[in-house]
PDB file of C-alpha atoms in Angstrom:
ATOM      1  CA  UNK A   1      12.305  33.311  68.976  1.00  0.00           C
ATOM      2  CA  UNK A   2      11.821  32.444  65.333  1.00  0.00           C
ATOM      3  CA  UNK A   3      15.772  31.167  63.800  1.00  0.00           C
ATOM      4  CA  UNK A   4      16.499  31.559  60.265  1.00  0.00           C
ATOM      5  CA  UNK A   5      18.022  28.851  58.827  1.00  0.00           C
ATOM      6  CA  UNK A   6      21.413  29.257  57.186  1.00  0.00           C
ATOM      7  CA  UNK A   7      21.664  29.753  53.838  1.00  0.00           C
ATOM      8  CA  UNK A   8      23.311  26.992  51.329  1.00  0.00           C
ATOM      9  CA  UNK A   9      26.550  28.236  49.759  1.00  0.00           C
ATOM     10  CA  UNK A  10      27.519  26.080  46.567  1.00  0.00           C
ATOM     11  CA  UNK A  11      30.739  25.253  46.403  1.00  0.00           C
ATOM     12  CA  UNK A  12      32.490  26.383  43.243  1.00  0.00           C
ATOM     13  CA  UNK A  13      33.146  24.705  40.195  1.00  0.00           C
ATOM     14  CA  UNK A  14      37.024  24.948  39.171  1.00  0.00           C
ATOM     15  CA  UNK A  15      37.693  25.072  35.196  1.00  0.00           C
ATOM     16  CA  UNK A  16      39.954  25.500  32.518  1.00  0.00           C
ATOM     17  CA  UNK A  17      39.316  27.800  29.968  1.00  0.00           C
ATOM     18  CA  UNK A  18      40.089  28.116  26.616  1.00  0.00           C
ATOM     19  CA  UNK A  19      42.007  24.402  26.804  1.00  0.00           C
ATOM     20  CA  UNK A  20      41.136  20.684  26.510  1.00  0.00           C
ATOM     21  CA  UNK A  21      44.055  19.981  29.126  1.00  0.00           C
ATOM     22  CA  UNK A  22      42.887  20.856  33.083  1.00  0.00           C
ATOM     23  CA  UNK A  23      46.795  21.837  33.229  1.00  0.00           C
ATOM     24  CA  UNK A  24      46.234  24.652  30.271  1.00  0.00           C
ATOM     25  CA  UNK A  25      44.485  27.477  29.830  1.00  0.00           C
ATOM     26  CA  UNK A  26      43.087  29.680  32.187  1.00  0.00           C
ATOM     27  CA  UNK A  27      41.541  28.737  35.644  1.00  0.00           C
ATOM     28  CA  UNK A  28      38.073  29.981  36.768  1.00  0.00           C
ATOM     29  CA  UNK A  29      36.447  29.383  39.626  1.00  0.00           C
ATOM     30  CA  UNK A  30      32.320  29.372  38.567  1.00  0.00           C
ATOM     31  CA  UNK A  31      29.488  29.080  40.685  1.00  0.00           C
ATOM     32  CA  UNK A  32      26.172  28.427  39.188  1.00  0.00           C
ATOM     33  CA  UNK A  33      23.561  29.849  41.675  1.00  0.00           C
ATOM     34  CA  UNK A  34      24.883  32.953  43.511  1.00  0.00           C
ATOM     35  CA  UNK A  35      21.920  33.842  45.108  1.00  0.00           C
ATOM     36  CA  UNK A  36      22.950  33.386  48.846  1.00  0.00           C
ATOM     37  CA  UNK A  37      26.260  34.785  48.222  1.00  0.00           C
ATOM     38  CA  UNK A  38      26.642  39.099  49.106  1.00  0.00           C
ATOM     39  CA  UNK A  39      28.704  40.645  46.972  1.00  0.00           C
ATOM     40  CA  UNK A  40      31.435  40.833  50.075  1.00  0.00           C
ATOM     41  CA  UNK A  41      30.960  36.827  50.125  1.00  0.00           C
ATOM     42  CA  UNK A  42      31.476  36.378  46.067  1.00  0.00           C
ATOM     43  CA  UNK A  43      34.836  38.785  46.587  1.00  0.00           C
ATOM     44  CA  UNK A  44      35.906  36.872  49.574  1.00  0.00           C
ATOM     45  CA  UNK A  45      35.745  33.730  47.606  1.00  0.00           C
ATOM     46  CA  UNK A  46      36.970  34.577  44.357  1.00  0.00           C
ATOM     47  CA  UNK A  47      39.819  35.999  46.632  1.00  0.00           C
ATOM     48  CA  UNK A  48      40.207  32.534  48.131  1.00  0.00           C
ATOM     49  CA  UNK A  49      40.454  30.678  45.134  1.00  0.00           C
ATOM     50  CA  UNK A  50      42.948  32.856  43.751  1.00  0.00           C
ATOM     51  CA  UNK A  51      41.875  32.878  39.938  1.00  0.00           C
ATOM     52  CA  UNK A  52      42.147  35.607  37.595  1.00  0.00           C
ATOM     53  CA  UNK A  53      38.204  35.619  37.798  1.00  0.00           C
ATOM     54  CA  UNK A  54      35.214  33.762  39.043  1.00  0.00           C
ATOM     55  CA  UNK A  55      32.334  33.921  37.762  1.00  0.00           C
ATOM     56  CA  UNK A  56      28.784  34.314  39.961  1.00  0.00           C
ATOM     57  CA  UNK A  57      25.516  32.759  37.848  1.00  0.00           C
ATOM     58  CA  UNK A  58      21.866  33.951  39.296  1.00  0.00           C
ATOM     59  CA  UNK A  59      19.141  32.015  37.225  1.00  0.00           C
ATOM     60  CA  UNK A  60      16.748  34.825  35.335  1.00  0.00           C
ATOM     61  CA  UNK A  61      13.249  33.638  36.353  1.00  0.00           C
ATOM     62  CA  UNK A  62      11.915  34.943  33.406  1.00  0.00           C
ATOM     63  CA  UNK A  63      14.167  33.746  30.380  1.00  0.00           C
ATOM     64  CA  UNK A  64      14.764  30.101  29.953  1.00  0.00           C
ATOM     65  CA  UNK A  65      18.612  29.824  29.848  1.00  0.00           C
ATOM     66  CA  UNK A  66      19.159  33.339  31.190  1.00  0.00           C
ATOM     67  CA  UNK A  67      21.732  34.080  34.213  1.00  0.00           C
ATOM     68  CA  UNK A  68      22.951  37.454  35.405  1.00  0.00           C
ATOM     69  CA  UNK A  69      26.284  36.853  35.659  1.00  0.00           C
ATOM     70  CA  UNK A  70      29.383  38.541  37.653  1.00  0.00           C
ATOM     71  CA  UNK A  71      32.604  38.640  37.416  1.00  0.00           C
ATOM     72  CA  UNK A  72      35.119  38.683  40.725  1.00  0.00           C
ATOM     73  CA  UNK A  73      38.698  38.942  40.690  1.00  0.00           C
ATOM     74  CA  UNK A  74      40.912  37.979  43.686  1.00  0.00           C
ATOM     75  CA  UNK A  75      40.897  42.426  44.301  1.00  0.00           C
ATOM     76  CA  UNK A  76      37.803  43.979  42.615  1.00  0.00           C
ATOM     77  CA  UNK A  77      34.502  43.021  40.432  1.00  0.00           C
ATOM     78  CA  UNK A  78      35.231  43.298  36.798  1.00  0.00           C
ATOM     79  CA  UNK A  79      32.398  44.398  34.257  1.00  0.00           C
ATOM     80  CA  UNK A  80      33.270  41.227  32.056  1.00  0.00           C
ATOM     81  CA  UNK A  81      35.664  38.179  31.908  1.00  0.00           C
ATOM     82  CA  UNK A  82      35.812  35.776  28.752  1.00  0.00           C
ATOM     83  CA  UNK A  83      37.509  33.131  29.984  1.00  0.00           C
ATOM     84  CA  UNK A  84      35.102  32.599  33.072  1.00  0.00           C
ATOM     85  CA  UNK A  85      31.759  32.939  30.656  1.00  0.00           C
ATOM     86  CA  UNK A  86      33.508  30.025  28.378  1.00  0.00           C
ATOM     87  CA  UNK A  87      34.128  28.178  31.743  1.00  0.00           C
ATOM     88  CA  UNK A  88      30.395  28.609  33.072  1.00  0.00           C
ATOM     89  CA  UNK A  89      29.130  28.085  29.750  1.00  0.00           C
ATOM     90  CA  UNK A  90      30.492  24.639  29.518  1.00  0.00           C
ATOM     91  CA  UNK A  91      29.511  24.165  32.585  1.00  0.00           C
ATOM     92  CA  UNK A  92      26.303  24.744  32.082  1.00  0.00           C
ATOM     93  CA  UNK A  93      26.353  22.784  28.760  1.00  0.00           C
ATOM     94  CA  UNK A  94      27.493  19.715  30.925  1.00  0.00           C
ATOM     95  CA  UNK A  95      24.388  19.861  32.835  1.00  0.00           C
ATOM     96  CA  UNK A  96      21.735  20.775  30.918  1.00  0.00           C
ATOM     97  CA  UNK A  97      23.011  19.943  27.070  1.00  0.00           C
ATOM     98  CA  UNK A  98      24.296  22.372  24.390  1.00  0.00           C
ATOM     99  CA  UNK A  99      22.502  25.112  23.143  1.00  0.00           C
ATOM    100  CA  UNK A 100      22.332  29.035  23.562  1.00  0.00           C
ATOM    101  CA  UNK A 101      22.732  30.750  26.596  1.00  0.00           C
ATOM    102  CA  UNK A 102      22.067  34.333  27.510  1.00  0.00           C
ATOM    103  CA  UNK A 103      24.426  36.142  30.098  1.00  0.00           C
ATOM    104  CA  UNK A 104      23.409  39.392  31.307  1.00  0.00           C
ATOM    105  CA  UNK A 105      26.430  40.919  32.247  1.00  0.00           C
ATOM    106  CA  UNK A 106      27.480  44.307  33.613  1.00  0.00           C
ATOM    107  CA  UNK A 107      28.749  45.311  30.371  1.00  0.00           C
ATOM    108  CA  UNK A 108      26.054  43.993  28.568  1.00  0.00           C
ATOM    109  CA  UNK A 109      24.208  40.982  27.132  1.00  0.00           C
ATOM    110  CA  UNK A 110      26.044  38.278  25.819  1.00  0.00           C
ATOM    111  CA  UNK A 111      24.835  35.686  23.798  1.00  0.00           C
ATOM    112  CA  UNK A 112      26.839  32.287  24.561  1.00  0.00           C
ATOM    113  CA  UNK A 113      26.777  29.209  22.520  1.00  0.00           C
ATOM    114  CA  UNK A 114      28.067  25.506  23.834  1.00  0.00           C
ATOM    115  CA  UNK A 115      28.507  22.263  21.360  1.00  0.00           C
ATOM    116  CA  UNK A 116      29.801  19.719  21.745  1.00  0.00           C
ATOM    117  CA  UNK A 117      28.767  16.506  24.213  1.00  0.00           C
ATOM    118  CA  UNK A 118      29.897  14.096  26.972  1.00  0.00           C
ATOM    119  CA  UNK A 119      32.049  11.779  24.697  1.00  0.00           C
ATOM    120  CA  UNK A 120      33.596  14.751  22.812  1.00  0.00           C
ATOM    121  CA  UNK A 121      33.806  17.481  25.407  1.00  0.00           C
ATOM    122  CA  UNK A 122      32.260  20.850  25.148  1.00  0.00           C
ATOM    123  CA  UNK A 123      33.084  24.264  24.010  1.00  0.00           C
ATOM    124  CA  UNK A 124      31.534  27.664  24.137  1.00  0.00           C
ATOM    125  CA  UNK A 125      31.602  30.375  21.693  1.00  0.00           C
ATOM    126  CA  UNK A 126      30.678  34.240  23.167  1.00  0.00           C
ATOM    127  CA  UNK A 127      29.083  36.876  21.572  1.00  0.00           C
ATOM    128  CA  UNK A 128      30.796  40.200  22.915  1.00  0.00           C
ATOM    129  CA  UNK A 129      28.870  43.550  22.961  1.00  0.00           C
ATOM    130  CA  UNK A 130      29.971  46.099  20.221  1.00  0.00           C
ATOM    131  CA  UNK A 131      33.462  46.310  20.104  1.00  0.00           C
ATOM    132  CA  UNK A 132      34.984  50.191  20.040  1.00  0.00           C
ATOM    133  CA  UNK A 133      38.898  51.475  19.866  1.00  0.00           C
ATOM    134  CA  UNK A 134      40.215  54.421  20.631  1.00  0.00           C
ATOM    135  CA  UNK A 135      43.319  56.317  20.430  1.00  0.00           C
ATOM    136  CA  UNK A 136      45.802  56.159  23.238  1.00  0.00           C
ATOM    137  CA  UNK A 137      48.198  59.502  24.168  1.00  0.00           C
ATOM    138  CA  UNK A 138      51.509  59.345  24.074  1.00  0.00           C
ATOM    139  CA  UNK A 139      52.177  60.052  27.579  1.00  0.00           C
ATOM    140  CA  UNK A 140      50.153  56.906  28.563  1.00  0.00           C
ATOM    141  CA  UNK A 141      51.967  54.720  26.229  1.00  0.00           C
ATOM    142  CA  UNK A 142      55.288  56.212  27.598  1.00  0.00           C
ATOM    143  CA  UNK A 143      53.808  54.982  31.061  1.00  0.00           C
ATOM    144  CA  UNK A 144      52.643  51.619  29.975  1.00  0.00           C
ATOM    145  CA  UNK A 145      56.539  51.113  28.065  1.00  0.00           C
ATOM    146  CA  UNK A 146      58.023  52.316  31.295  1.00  0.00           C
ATOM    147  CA  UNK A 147      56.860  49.717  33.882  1.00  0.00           C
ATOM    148  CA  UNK A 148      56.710  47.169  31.480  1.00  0.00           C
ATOM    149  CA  UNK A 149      60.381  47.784  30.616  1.00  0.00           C
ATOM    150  CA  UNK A 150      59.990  47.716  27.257  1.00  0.00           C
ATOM    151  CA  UNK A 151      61.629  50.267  24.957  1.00  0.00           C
ATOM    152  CA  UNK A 152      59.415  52.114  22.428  1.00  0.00           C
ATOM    153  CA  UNK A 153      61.966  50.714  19.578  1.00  0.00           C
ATOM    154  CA  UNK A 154      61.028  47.337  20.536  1.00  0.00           C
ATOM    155  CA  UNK A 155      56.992  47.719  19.294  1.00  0.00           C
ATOM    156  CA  UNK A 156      55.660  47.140  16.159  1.00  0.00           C
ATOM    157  CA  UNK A 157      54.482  50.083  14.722  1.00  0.00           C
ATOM    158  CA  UNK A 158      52.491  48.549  12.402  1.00  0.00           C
ATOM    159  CA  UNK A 159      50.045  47.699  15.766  1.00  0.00           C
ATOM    160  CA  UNK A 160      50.149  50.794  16.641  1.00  0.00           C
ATOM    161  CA  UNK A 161      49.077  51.419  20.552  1.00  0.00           C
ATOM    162  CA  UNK A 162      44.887  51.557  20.787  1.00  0.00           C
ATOM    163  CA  UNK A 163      42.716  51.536  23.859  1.00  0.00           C
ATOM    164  CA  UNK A 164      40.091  48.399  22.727  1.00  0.00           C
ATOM    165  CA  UNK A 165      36.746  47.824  24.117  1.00  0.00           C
ATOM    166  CA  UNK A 166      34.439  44.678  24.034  1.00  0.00           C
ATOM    167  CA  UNK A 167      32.776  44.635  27.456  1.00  0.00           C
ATOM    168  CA  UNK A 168      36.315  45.454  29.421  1.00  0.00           C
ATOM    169  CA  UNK A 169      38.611  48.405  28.351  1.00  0.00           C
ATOM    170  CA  UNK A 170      42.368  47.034  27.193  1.00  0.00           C
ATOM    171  CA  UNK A 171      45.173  48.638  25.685  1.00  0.00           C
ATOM    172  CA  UNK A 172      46.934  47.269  22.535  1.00  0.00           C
ATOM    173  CA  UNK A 173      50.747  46.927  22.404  1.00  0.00           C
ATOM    174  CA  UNK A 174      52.372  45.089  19.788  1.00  0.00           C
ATOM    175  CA  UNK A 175      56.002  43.469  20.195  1.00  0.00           C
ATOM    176  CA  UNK A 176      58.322  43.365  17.143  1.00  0.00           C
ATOM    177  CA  UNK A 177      59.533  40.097  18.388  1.00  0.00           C
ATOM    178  CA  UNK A 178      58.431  36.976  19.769  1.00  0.00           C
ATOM    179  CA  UNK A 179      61.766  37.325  22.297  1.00  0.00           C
ATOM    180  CA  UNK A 180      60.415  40.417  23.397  1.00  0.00           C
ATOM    181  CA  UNK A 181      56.819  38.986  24.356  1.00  0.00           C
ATOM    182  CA  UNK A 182      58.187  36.355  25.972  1.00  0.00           C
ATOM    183  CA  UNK A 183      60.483  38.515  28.248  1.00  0.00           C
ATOM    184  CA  UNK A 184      58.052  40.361  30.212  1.00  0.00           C
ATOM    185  CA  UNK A 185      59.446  41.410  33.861  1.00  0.00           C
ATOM    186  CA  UNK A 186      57.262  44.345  35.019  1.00  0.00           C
ATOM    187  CA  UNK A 187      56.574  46.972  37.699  1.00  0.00           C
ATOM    188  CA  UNK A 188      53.648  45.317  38.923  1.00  0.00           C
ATOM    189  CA  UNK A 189      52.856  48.606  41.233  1.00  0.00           C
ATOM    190  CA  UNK A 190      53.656  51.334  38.846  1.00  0.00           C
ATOM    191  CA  UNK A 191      51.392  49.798  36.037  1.00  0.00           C
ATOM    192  CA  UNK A 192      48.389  48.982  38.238  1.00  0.00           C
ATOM    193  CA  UNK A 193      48.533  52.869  39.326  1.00  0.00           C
ATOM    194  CA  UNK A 194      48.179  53.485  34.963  1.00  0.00           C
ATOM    195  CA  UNK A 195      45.684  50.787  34.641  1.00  0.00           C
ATOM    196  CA  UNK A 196      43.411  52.005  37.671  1.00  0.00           C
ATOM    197  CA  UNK A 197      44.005  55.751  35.917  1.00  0.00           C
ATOM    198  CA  UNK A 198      42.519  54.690  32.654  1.00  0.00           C
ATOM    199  CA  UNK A 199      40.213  52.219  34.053  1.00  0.00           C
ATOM    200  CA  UNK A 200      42.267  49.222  32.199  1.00  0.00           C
ATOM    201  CA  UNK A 201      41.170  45.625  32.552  1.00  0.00           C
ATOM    202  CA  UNK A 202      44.222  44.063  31.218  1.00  0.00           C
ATOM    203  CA  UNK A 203      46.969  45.121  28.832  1.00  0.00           C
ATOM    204  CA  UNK A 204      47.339  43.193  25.575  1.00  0.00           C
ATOM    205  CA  UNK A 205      50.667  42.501  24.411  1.00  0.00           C
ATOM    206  CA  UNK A 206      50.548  40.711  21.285  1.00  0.00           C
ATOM    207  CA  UNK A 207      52.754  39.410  18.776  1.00  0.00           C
ATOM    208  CA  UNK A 208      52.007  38.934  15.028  1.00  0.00           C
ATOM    209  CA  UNK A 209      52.968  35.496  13.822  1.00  0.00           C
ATOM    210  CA  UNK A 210      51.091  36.258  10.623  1.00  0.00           C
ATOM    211  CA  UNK A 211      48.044  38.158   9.429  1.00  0.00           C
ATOM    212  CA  UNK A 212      45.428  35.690  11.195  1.00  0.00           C
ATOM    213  CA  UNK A 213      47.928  34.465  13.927  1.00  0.00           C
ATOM    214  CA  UNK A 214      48.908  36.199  17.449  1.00  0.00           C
ATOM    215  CA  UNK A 215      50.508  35.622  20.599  1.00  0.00           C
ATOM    216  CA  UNK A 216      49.678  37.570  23.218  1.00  0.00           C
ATOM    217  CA  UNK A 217      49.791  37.920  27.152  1.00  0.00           C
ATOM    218  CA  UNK A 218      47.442  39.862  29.114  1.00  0.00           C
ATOM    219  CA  UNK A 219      49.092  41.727  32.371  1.00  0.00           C
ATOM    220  CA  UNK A 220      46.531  41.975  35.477  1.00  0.00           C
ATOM    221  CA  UNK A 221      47.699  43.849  38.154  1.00  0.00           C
ATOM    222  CA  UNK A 222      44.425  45.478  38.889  1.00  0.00           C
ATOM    223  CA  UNK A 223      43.321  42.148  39.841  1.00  0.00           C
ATOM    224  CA  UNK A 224      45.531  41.207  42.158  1.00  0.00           C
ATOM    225  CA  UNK A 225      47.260  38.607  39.593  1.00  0.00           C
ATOM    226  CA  UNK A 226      50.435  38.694  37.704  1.00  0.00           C
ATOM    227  CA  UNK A 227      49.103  37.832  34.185  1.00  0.00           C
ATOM    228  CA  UNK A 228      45.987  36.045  32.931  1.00  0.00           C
ATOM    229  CA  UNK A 229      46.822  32.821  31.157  1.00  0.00           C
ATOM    230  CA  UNK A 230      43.671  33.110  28.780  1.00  0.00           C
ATOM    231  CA  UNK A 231      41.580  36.316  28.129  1.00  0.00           C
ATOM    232  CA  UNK A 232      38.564  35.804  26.108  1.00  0.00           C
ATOM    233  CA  UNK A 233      37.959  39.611  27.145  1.00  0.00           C
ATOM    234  CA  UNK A 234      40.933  40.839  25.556  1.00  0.00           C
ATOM    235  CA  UNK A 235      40.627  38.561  22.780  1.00  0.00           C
ATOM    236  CA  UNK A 236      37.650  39.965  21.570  1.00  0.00           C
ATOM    237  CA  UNK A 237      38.633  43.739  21.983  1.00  0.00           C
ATOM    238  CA  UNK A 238      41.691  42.766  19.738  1.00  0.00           C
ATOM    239  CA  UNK A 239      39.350  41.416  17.850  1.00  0.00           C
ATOM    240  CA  UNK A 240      37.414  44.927  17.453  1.00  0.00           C
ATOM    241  CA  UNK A 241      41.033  46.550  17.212  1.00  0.00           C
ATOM    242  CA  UNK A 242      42.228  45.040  14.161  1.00  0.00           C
ATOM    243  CA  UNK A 243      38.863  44.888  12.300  1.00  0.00           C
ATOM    244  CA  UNK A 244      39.115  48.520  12.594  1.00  0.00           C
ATOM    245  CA  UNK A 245      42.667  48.940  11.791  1.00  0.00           C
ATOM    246  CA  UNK A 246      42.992  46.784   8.437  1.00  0.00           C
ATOM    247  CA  UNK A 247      39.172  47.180   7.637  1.00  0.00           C
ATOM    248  CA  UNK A 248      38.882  43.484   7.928  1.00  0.00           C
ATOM    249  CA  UNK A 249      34.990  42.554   7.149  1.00  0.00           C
ATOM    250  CA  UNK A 250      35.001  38.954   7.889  1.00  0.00           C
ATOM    251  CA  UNK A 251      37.955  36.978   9.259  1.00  0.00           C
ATOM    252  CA  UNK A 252      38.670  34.163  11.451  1.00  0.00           C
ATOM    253  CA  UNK A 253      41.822  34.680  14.469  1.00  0.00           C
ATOM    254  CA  UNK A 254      44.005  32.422  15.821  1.00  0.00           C
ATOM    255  CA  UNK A 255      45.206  33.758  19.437  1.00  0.00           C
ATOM    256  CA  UNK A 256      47.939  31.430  21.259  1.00  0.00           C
ATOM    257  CA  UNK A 257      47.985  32.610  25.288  1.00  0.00           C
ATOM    258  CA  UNK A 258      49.795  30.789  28.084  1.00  0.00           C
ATOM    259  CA  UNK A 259      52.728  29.223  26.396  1.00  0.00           C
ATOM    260  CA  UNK A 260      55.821  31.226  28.602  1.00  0.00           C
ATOM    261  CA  UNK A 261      53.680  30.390  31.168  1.00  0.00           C
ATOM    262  CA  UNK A 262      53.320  26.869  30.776  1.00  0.00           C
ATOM    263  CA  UNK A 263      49.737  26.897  30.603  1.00  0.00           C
ATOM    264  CA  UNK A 264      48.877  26.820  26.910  1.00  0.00           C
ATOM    265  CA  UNK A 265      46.042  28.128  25.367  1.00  0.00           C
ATOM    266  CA  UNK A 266      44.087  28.492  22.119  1.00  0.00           C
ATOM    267  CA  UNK A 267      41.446  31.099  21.761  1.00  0.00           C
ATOM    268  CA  UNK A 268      39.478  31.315  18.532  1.00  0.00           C
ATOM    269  CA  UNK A 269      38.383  35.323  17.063  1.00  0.00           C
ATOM    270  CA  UNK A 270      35.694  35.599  14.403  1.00  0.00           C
ATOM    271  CA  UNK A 271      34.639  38.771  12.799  1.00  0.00           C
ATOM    272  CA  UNK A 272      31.251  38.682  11.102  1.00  0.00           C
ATOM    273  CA  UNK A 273      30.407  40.902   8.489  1.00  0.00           C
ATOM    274  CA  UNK A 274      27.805  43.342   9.462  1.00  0.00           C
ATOM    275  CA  UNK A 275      27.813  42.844  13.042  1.00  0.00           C
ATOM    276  CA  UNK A 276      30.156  45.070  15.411  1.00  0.00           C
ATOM    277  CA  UNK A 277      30.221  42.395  18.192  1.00  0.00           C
ATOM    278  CA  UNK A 278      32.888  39.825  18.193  1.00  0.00           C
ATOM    279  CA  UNK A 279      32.667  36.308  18.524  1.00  0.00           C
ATOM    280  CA  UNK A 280      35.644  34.402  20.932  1.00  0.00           C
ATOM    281  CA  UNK A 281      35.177  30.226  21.385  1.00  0.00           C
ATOM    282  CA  UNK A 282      37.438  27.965  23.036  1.00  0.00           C
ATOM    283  CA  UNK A 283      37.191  24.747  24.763  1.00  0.00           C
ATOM    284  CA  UNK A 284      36.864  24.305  28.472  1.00  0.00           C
ATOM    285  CA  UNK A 285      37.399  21.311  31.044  1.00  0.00           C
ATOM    286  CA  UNK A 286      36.871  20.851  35.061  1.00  0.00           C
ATOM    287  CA  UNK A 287      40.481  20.763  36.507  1.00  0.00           C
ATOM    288  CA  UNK A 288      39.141  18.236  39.415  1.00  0.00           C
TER     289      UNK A 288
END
């Protein structure tokens, strides 16, 4: 009787994303050849590490540089993740030197860019796929306000609630204060039922420190985790979210993620004239 020998599972890679400190940012869990794993084997692992998302690489045999890539929370696979393409992106910089990268993606092909080098560290930018926004009913937002335990006086109306899109569907909420950001004690049941209803990735609260600076914290239920620490995902439908609210051309974002949480992060949102995709970078390290 002929045996088949077992296949080699790579362990995976553990990174922070979107900080120079392994104690910031986001964790990702990243493993750079999937191809033994089934998809009940990359859920069961991402599931085992615990991270907001892991992301699976497959080497495309045709394209130099080119991995299908997916993306695992600890509950469910997730069409993109930001944070775990800046992780494997670095990661991938680290081995074979910086350069472009192409990530075919279920949402979508995205362009990735690492610079950087050993001495200095690395860090990737990502080139979403065409951002979209659209409007979000009143009864939703009621929802949304209701397990968050937020009070619709307590918004910003000048961010007014949107449903944003840049590879992952989120929906905008804007927090008059910075108190009321940081406060966030939520019915984690009642607004995973909402999020599964409108097929939500993450919510985006945000905070407006000024016209080019946010705060913001990113609610996942969905995926089996309290709140993301870093969300290159939901940075970059913001991103699409305010160019079309304010009719911004070009501009450059500054999005702070992960302070109440004591993971602090800095993600980096440019909008290029011309070009309906959005553009997220941020630094990653291994935590180990």
């Amino acid at each position: 009787m002929t045996r088949t020998a077992p296949r080699h599972r790579p362990e995976p890679l553990h990174y922070a994303a979107f900080t120079a400190d392994p104690a910031g940012g986001n964790p990702a869990g990243v493993v750079l050849d999937a191809a033994p794993f089934t998809d009940e084997e990359q859920l069961a692992l991402a599931a085992r590490l615990g991270y907001s998302e892991t992301a699976f690489l497959t080497a495309d045999p045709d394209r130099p540089r080119g991995y299908a890539v997916r993306y695992f929370s600890p509950l469910a696979e997730v069409p993109f993740c930001g944070h775990a393409t800046i992780a494997a992106a670095v990661a991938l910089g680290e081995r074979h030197g910086p350069g472009e990268f192409l990530f075919t993606t279920q949402a979508g092909p995205v362009p990735v860019t690492v610079t950087g080098s050993a001495a200095d560290g690395y860090r990737a930018t990502l080139t979403s796929v065409p951002a979209t926004v659209e409007d979000a009913a009143e009864a939703d937002v009621a929802e949304a306000l209701a397990a968050l335990r937020w009070r619709a006086e307590e918004l910003d109306h000048r961010l007014p609630p949107r449903i944003a899109y840049a590879g992952a569907r989120h929906l905008v909420l804007a927090a008059a204060t910075r108190a009321r950001l940081a406060d966030l004690d939520y019915d984690f049941d009642a607004l995973a039922a909402l999020m599964r209803r409108l097929d939500l990735t993450t919510l985006q609260l945000v905070w407006e420190q000024d016209a080019a600076t946010y705060h913001v914290r990113d609610p996942f239920p969905v995926g089996g985790v309290v709140e993301d620490p870093a969300t290159g995902a939901a940075a970059a439908a913001f991103g699409g979210y305010l160019r079309e609210l304010r009719g911004l051309t070009a501009a450059r974002l500054t999005l702070h993620q992960g302070e109440d949480l004591g993971r602090p992060g800095v993600l980096t949102v440019d909008l290029v004239e011309g070009d309906g995709r959005v553009r997220v970078t941020g630094r990653a390290v291994p935590m180990e």
